[in-house]
Short mmCIF file of C-alpha atoms and ligand atoms in Angstrom, two decimals:
data_model
loop_
_atom_site.label_atom_id
_atom_site.label_comp_id
_atom_site.label_asym_id
_atom_site.label_seq_id
_atom_site.Cartn_x
_atom_site.Cartn_y
_atom_site.Cartn_z
CA MET A 1 95.52 53.91 126.14
CA ALA A 2 95.62 55.21 129.68
CA CYS A 3 96.95 58.53 130.87
CA GLU A 4 100.46 57.97 132.25
CA ARG A 5 99.79 60.49 135.02
CA CYS A 6 96.57 59.06 136.51
CA GLY A 7 95.47 55.97 134.54
CA ALA A 8 92.24 57.59 133.25
CA PRO A 9 91.36 57.01 129.57
CA SER A 10 93.56 59.01 127.22
CA VAL A 11 91.91 61.56 124.90
CA ILE A 12 94.90 62.30 122.66
CA ASP A 13 98.33 60.97 121.80
CA ARG A 14 101.38 63.23 121.60
CA PRO A 15 104.19 61.56 119.64
CA TYR A 16 106.41 64.63 120.12
CA ASP A 17 106.76 63.96 123.85
CA GLY A 18 105.60 60.33 124.02
CA THR A 19 102.58 61.03 126.29
CA HIS A 20 98.84 60.41 125.92
CA PRO A 21 97.02 62.46 128.56
CA CYS A 22 93.46 62.15 129.82
CA ALA A 23 91.06 65.11 129.53
CA ARG A 24 92.04 66.53 132.92
CA HIS A 25 95.76 66.37 132.30
CA LEU A 26 95.45 67.64 128.73
CA GLU A 27 93.55 70.70 129.97
CA ALA A 28 96.10 71.26 132.73
CA SER A 29 98.99 70.95 130.29
CA VAL A 30 97.44 73.42 127.79
CA ARG A 31 96.83 75.90 130.61
CA GLU A 32 100.39 75.48 131.86
CA ARG A 33 101.95 76.06 128.41
CA PHE A 34 99.72 79.12 127.96
CA ARG A 35 100.77 80.48 131.38
CA ARG A 36 104.45 79.89 130.66
CA GLU A 37 104.28 81.66 127.28
CA VAL A 38 102.42 84.69 128.68
CA HIS A 39 105.12 84.91 131.32
CA LEU A 40 107.87 84.71 128.70
CA GLN A 41 106.33 86.89 126.01
CA PHE A 42 104.66 89.54 128.23
CA PRO A 43 106.61 89.49 131.47
CA ARG A 44 105.98 92.79 133.24
CA PHE A 45 102.23 93.29 133.44
CA ALA A 46 101.31 96.22 135.68
CA GLY A 47 97.64 96.70 134.82
CA GLY A 48 95.91 97.98 131.71
CA ARG A 49 93.92 96.76 128.74
CA ILE A 50 94.64 93.48 127.04
CA ALA A 51 93.24 93.10 123.55
CA VAL A 52 92.50 89.62 122.22
CA ALA A 53 91.99 88.98 118.51
CA LEU A 54 88.84 86.86 118.35
CA SER A 55 87.80 85.35 115.03
CA GLY A 56 85.12 83.01 116.37
CA GLY A 57 87.20 79.91 115.55
CA LYS A 58 88.65 77.43 118.06
CA ASP A 59 92.14 78.93 118.42
CA SER A 60 91.09 82.44 119.32
CA ALA A 61 88.24 81.09 121.49
CA VAL A 62 90.81 79.17 123.57
CA ALA A 63 93.16 82.20 123.60
CA LEU A 64 90.37 84.43 124.92
CA ALA A 65 89.11 81.94 127.52
CA LEU A 66 92.63 81.35 128.87
CA THR A 67 93.53 85.06 128.78
CA HIS A 68 90.36 85.78 130.72
CA ARG A 69 91.19 83.10 133.28
CA TYR A 70 94.85 84.18 133.57
CA PHE A 71 94.21 87.91 134.03
CA ALA A 72 90.84 87.75 135.81
CA ARG A 73 92.28 88.17 139.29
CA ARG A 74 95.01 90.65 138.38
CA PRO A 75 94.22 94.15 139.60
CA GLY A 76 93.75 96.73 136.87
CA ALA A 77 93.44 94.19 134.04
CA GLU A 78 90.68 94.67 131.47
CA ILE A 79 90.22 92.34 128.54
CA VAL A 80 88.66 93.47 125.27
CA ALA A 81 88.04 91.09 122.37
CA ILE A 82 88.41 92.46 118.83
CA THR A 83 86.81 90.73 115.85
CA VAL A 84 87.65 91.81 112.31
CA ASP A 85 84.88 91.48 109.75
CA GLU A 86 86.84 91.22 106.49
CA GLY A 87 83.65 90.93 104.44
CA ILE A 88 83.43 87.24 103.50
CA ALA A 89 79.84 86.34 102.76
CA GLY A 90 78.48 83.17 104.33
CA TYR A 91 81.60 82.63 106.45
CA ARG A 92 82.23 85.61 108.69
CA PRO A 93 78.68 86.25 110.02
CA PRO A 94 78.38 82.88 111.85
CA THR A 95 81.89 83.23 113.29
CA ILE A 96 81.02 86.72 114.58
CA ALA A 97 77.91 85.25 116.22
CA LYS A 98 80.04 82.61 118.01
CA ALA A 99 82.57 85.26 119.04
CA ALA A 100 79.78 87.38 120.52
CA GLU A 101 78.35 84.34 122.34
CA LEU A 102 81.73 83.58 123.93
CA CYS A 103 82.22 87.21 125.01
CA ARG A 104 78.76 87.28 126.58
CA SER A 105 79.45 84.07 128.50
CA LEU A 106 82.75 85.46 129.85
CA GLY A 107 81.48 89.00 130.42
CA VAL A 108 84.15 90.40 128.08
CA ARG A 109 83.70 93.61 126.04
CA HIS A 110 83.52 92.84 122.32
CA GLU A 111 84.51 95.23 119.52
CA ILE A 112 83.84 94.47 115.86
CA VAL A 113 85.96 96.24 113.23
CA ARG A 114 84.73 96.17 109.63
CA ALA A 115 87.09 96.29 106.64
CA SER A 116 84.30 97.83 104.53
CA GLU A 117 84.25 100.85 106.86
CA ARG A 118 87.95 101.24 107.66
CA ILE A 119 89.69 100.02 104.50
CA GLY A 120 86.87 100.85 102.10
CA THR A 121 86.77 97.38 100.58
CA THR A 122 86.37 93.70 101.52
CA THR A 123 88.11 90.37 101.03
CA ASP A 124 85.29 89.21 98.74
CA ALA A 125 85.74 92.34 96.60
CA ALA A 126 89.51 91.73 96.42
CA ALA A 127 88.85 88.14 95.33
CA LEU A 128 86.78 89.47 92.43
CA ARG A 129 89.04 92.36 91.47
CA LEU A 130 92.35 90.47 91.72
CA ALA A 131 91.12 87.15 90.41
CA ASP A 132 94.57 85.88 89.39
CA ARG A 133 95.72 85.43 93.00
CA PRO A 134 94.24 84.19 96.27
CA PRO A 135 92.64 86.92 98.41
CA CYS A 136 94.50 85.66 101.51
CA GLY A 137 97.30 88.18 100.87
CA PRO A 138 95.17 91.33 101.17
CA CYS A 139 92.88 89.68 103.72
CA GLY A 140 95.75 88.93 106.10
CA VAL A 141 97.47 92.30 105.62
CA TRP A 142 94.24 94.25 106.19
CA ARG A 143 93.30 92.12 109.20
CA ARG A 144 96.68 92.71 110.86
CA GLN A 145 96.40 96.45 110.27
CA LEU A 146 92.82 96.62 111.54
CA LEU A 147 93.66 94.64 114.66
CA ASN A 148 96.66 96.83 115.38
CA GLY A 149 94.67 100.04 114.83
CA ALA A 150 91.78 98.86 117.01
CA ALA A 151 94.12 97.72 119.78
CA ARG A 152 95.92 101.06 119.66
CA GLU A 153 92.64 103.02 119.80
CA LEU A 154 91.66 100.98 122.85
CA GLY A 155 94.98 101.83 124.50
CA ALA A 156 95.84 98.13 124.77
CA ARG A 157 99.22 97.16 126.20
CA VAL A 158 99.34 93.98 124.18
CA LEU A 159 97.44 92.09 121.49
CA VAL A 160 96.90 88.39 122.16
CA LEU A 161 96.69 86.17 119.07
CA GLY A 162 95.39 82.59 118.91
CA PHE A 163 98.20 81.22 116.72
CA ASN A 164 98.94 77.62 117.63
CA LEU A 165 102.14 75.61 117.14
CA ASP A 166 101.11 74.37 113.68
CA ASP A 167 100.25 77.90 112.47
CA LEU A 168 103.59 79.28 113.60
CA ALA A 169 105.65 76.36 112.26
CA GLN A 170 103.95 76.80 108.87
CA THR A 171 104.67 80.55 108.90
CA VAL A 172 108.33 79.97 109.76
CA LEU A 173 108.68 77.46 106.91
CA MET A 174 106.86 79.77 104.46
CA ASN A 175 109.20 82.65 105.28
CA LEU A 176 112.29 80.43 105.09
CA ALA A 177 111.16 79.04 101.74
CA LYS A 178 110.80 82.59 100.40
CA ALA A 179 114.08 83.74 102.01
CA ASP A 180 111.95 86.43 103.66
CA VAL A 181 114.08 87.04 106.75
CA ASP A 182 112.39 90.39 107.45
CA ARG A 183 109.02 88.71 107.88
CA LEU A 184 110.57 85.94 109.90
CA VAL A 185 111.73 88.60 112.34
CA ARG A 186 108.48 90.61 112.25
CA MET A 187 106.11 87.67 112.79
CA ALA A 188 104.44 87.21 116.19
CA PRO A 189 105.35 86.63 118.93
CA HIS A 190 107.22 89.93 119.12
CA ARG A 191 110.44 89.90 121.07
CA GLN A 192 110.86 93.67 121.06
CA ARG A 193 108.53 96.64 121.01
CA GLN A 194 108.26 98.18 117.51
CA ASP A 195 107.19 101.77 116.88
CA GLY A 196 103.54 102.08 115.87
CA LEU A 197 102.78 98.42 116.60
CA ILE A 198 101.00 97.06 119.64
CA PRO A 199 103.16 94.08 120.72
CA ARG A 200 101.57 90.85 119.56
CA ILE A 201 101.93 87.72 121.66
CA ALA A 202 100.97 84.14 120.85
CA PRO A 203 100.57 82.25 124.13
CA LEU A 204 99.38 79.07 122.35
CA ALA A 205 102.70 78.89 120.47
CA GLU A 206 103.65 75.59 122.11
CA VAL A 207 100.22 73.94 121.73
CA PRO A 208 99.54 71.89 118.57
CA GLU A 209 96.29 72.51 116.71
CA ARG A 210 94.81 69.12 117.67
CA GLU A 211 95.26 69.91 121.34
CA VAL A 212 93.71 73.36 120.94
CA PHE A 213 90.70 71.73 119.28
CA ALA A 214 90.46 69.09 122.03
CA PHE A 215 90.72 71.76 124.73
CA ALA A 216 88.02 73.94 123.13
CA THR A 217 85.71 70.94 122.80
CA LEU A 218 86.33 69.61 126.32
CA ALA A 219 85.82 73.10 127.79
CA GLY A 220 82.54 73.49 125.85
CA LEU A 221 83.62 76.80 124.31
CA PRO A 222 81.36 78.15 121.57
CA PHE A 223 83.30 78.30 118.30
CA ASP A 224 82.50 78.03 114.61
CA HIS A 225 83.65 75.03 112.55
CA GLY A 226 83.15 76.66 109.15
CA GLU A 227 85.87 77.08 106.55
CA CYS A 228 86.47 80.25 104.59
CA PRO A 229 85.32 79.84 100.95
CA HIS A 230 88.70 81.24 99.81
CA ALA A 231 90.76 78.82 101.94
CA SER A 232 91.36 76.26 99.17
CA ALA A 233 93.42 78.83 97.24
CA ALA A 234 95.69 79.74 100.17
CA GLN A 235 99.45 79.31 99.66
CA ARG A 236 99.61 78.11 103.25
CA ASN A 237 97.92 74.82 102.31
CA VAL A 238 101.13 73.44 100.78
CA PHE A 239 103.10 74.32 103.90
CA ARG A 240 100.41 72.85 106.16
CA GLU A 241 100.76 69.56 104.30
CA VAL A 242 104.58 69.67 104.41
CA VAL A 243 104.71 70.47 108.12
CA TRP A 244 102.18 67.73 108.84
CA ARG A 245 104.25 65.15 106.90
CA LEU A 246 107.49 66.27 108.54
CA GLU A 247 105.90 66.04 111.98
CA GLU A 248 104.62 62.53 111.23
CA ALA A 249 108.05 61.40 110.05
CA ARG A 250 110.01 63.26 112.74
CA PRO A 251 107.88 64.18 115.77
CA GLY A 252 109.09 67.47 117.21
CA THR A 253 109.71 69.17 113.85
CA ARG A 254 107.18 71.93 114.60
CA HIS A 255 108.94 72.81 117.83
CA ALA A 256 112.28 72.72 115.99
CA LEU A 257 110.99 75.20 113.38
CA LEU A 258 110.03 77.62 116.15
CA ARG A 259 113.44 77.24 117.79
CA THR A 260 115.08 77.90 114.39
CA ARG A 261 113.21 81.16 114.07
CA GLU A 262 114.10 82.20 117.63
CA ARG A 263 117.79 81.48 116.99
CA ILE A 264 117.79 83.50 113.73
CA VAL A 265 116.10 86.45 115.46
CA GLU A 266 118.61 86.30 118.32
CA LEU A 267 121.55 86.33 115.89
CA LEU A 268 120.09 89.22 113.88
CA GLU A 269 119.39 91.23 117.02
CA ALA A 270 122.91 90.62 118.27
CA ALA A 271 124.22 91.85 114.90
CA GLY A 272 122.02 94.97 115.12
CA VAL A 273 120.05 94.02 112.00
CA GLY A 274 116.50 95.33 111.62
CA GLY A 275 115.65 99.02 111.73
CA ALA A 276 112.62 100.88 113.06
CA PRO A 277 109.55 100.72 110.80
CA MET A 278 108.69 103.72 108.64
CA VAL A 279 105.33 105.49 108.60
CA CYS A 280 103.05 105.04 105.57
CA LEU A 281 102.66 108.30 103.63
CA ARG A 282 99.03 107.42 102.82
CA CYS A 283 97.55 106.18 106.10
CA GLY A 284 100.16 106.90 108.78
CA GLU A 285 100.40 103.28 109.91
CA ALA A 286 103.72 101.50 110.52
CA SER A 287 105.25 100.38 107.24
CA THR A 288 108.41 98.82 105.82
CA GLY A 289 108.38 101.30 102.90
CA PRO A 290 106.98 104.73 101.99
CA VAL A 291 103.53 103.20 101.26
CA CYS A 292 102.37 100.31 103.43
CA ARG A 293 101.30 96.97 101.97
CA ALA A 294 97.71 97.52 103.13
CA CYS A 295 97.44 100.74 101.08
CA GLN A 296 99.17 99.15 98.08
CA LEU A 297 96.69 96.27 98.14
CA ARG A 298 93.70 98.59 98.67
CA GLU A 299 94.73 100.66 95.66
CA ALA A 300 95.44 97.53 93.60
CA ALA A 301 92.03 96.08 94.47
CA ALA A 302 90.35 99.36 93.49
CA ALA A 303 92.19 99.39 90.15
CA GLY A 304 92.06 95.64 89.57
CA VAL A 305 95.83 95.62 88.86
CA MET A 306 98.74 94.56 91.05
CA ALA A 307 101.98 96.56 91.03
CA ASP A 308 103.81 93.46 89.73
CA GLY A 309 101.57 93.29 86.65
CA GLY A 310 99.06 90.73 87.92
CA VAL A 311 95.57 91.71 86.84
CA GLY A 312 92.02 91.17 87.88
CA PRO A 313 89.02 91.10 85.56
CA SER A 314 87.91 94.44 84.19
FE1 LIG B 1 91.20 85.55 104.71
FE2 LIG B 1 92.36 83.57 103.30
FE3 LIG B 1 91.81 83.24 105.90
FE4 LIG B 1 89.83 83.35 104.12
S1 LIG B 1 91.41 81.75 104.23
S2 LIG B 1 89.89 84.39 106.12
S3 LIG B 1 90.63 84.84 102.63
S4 LIG B 1 93.26 84.71 105.02
#
């Protein structure tokens, strides 16, 4: 196939819009969607620190490289990459090495935040202590809290996440399937500032995972290809499969899921639904109840028992 814009060989097909761009036009289109989303999600930048969550994988590598390019010439902008080390043996160390390599090549400051030091436990420990459920629950909750805390300590105006279109469509479907409207509203990208939370934006929201991968490869960005040893147990896998099948059968479904979430959030905001977050009595972080989920999971992992009766090995 040839690129419909210039006739050069196509590197990818995009059934959702009927195009098959060449490398040059794919890169330009990813950059343009990124630029448009930054403009929409973070419109009034007047200088300051921009934190970027950097895992060492392809998505966050592309998010950092494009954030660096976008803000490089803006006066007063400083980019800091934050990597969370959740404590996953054999998986996290090589991704941290790739993250550090990318930061060095871009000249970006790199901060590493360790769950073992800040939470007092690790994802691997949670997997052992709460063996009846996947460790992705605590891992994700702790990571979000650590990223928010680190971004706040750095005085960041915003936290850039590398979520791509597939990630976000899966999250929307997961929350809809669980009737979890609160999480649907709270998920990134944030439409409104929330007390205690650094606004999170997802400028790759309109870019499918395949295109992010192609962009990272074409741009020669260093990123790690490894898979977390706990990934096979993740609940998300079912939704990844469902979203993939829906997209195959009806191209454009992922975009439609994002629009569904936006419409629900608009309606809830118009109705005045959704209050300010509380403050956790244990750690002082933003919370939806008296004790935040991160503290609940930390205590459960220490005891080997979940509040709902699920147990880990003694
Ligand atoms: Fe954490 Fe699960 Fe992701 Fe592994 S797959 S890094 S355990 S959220």
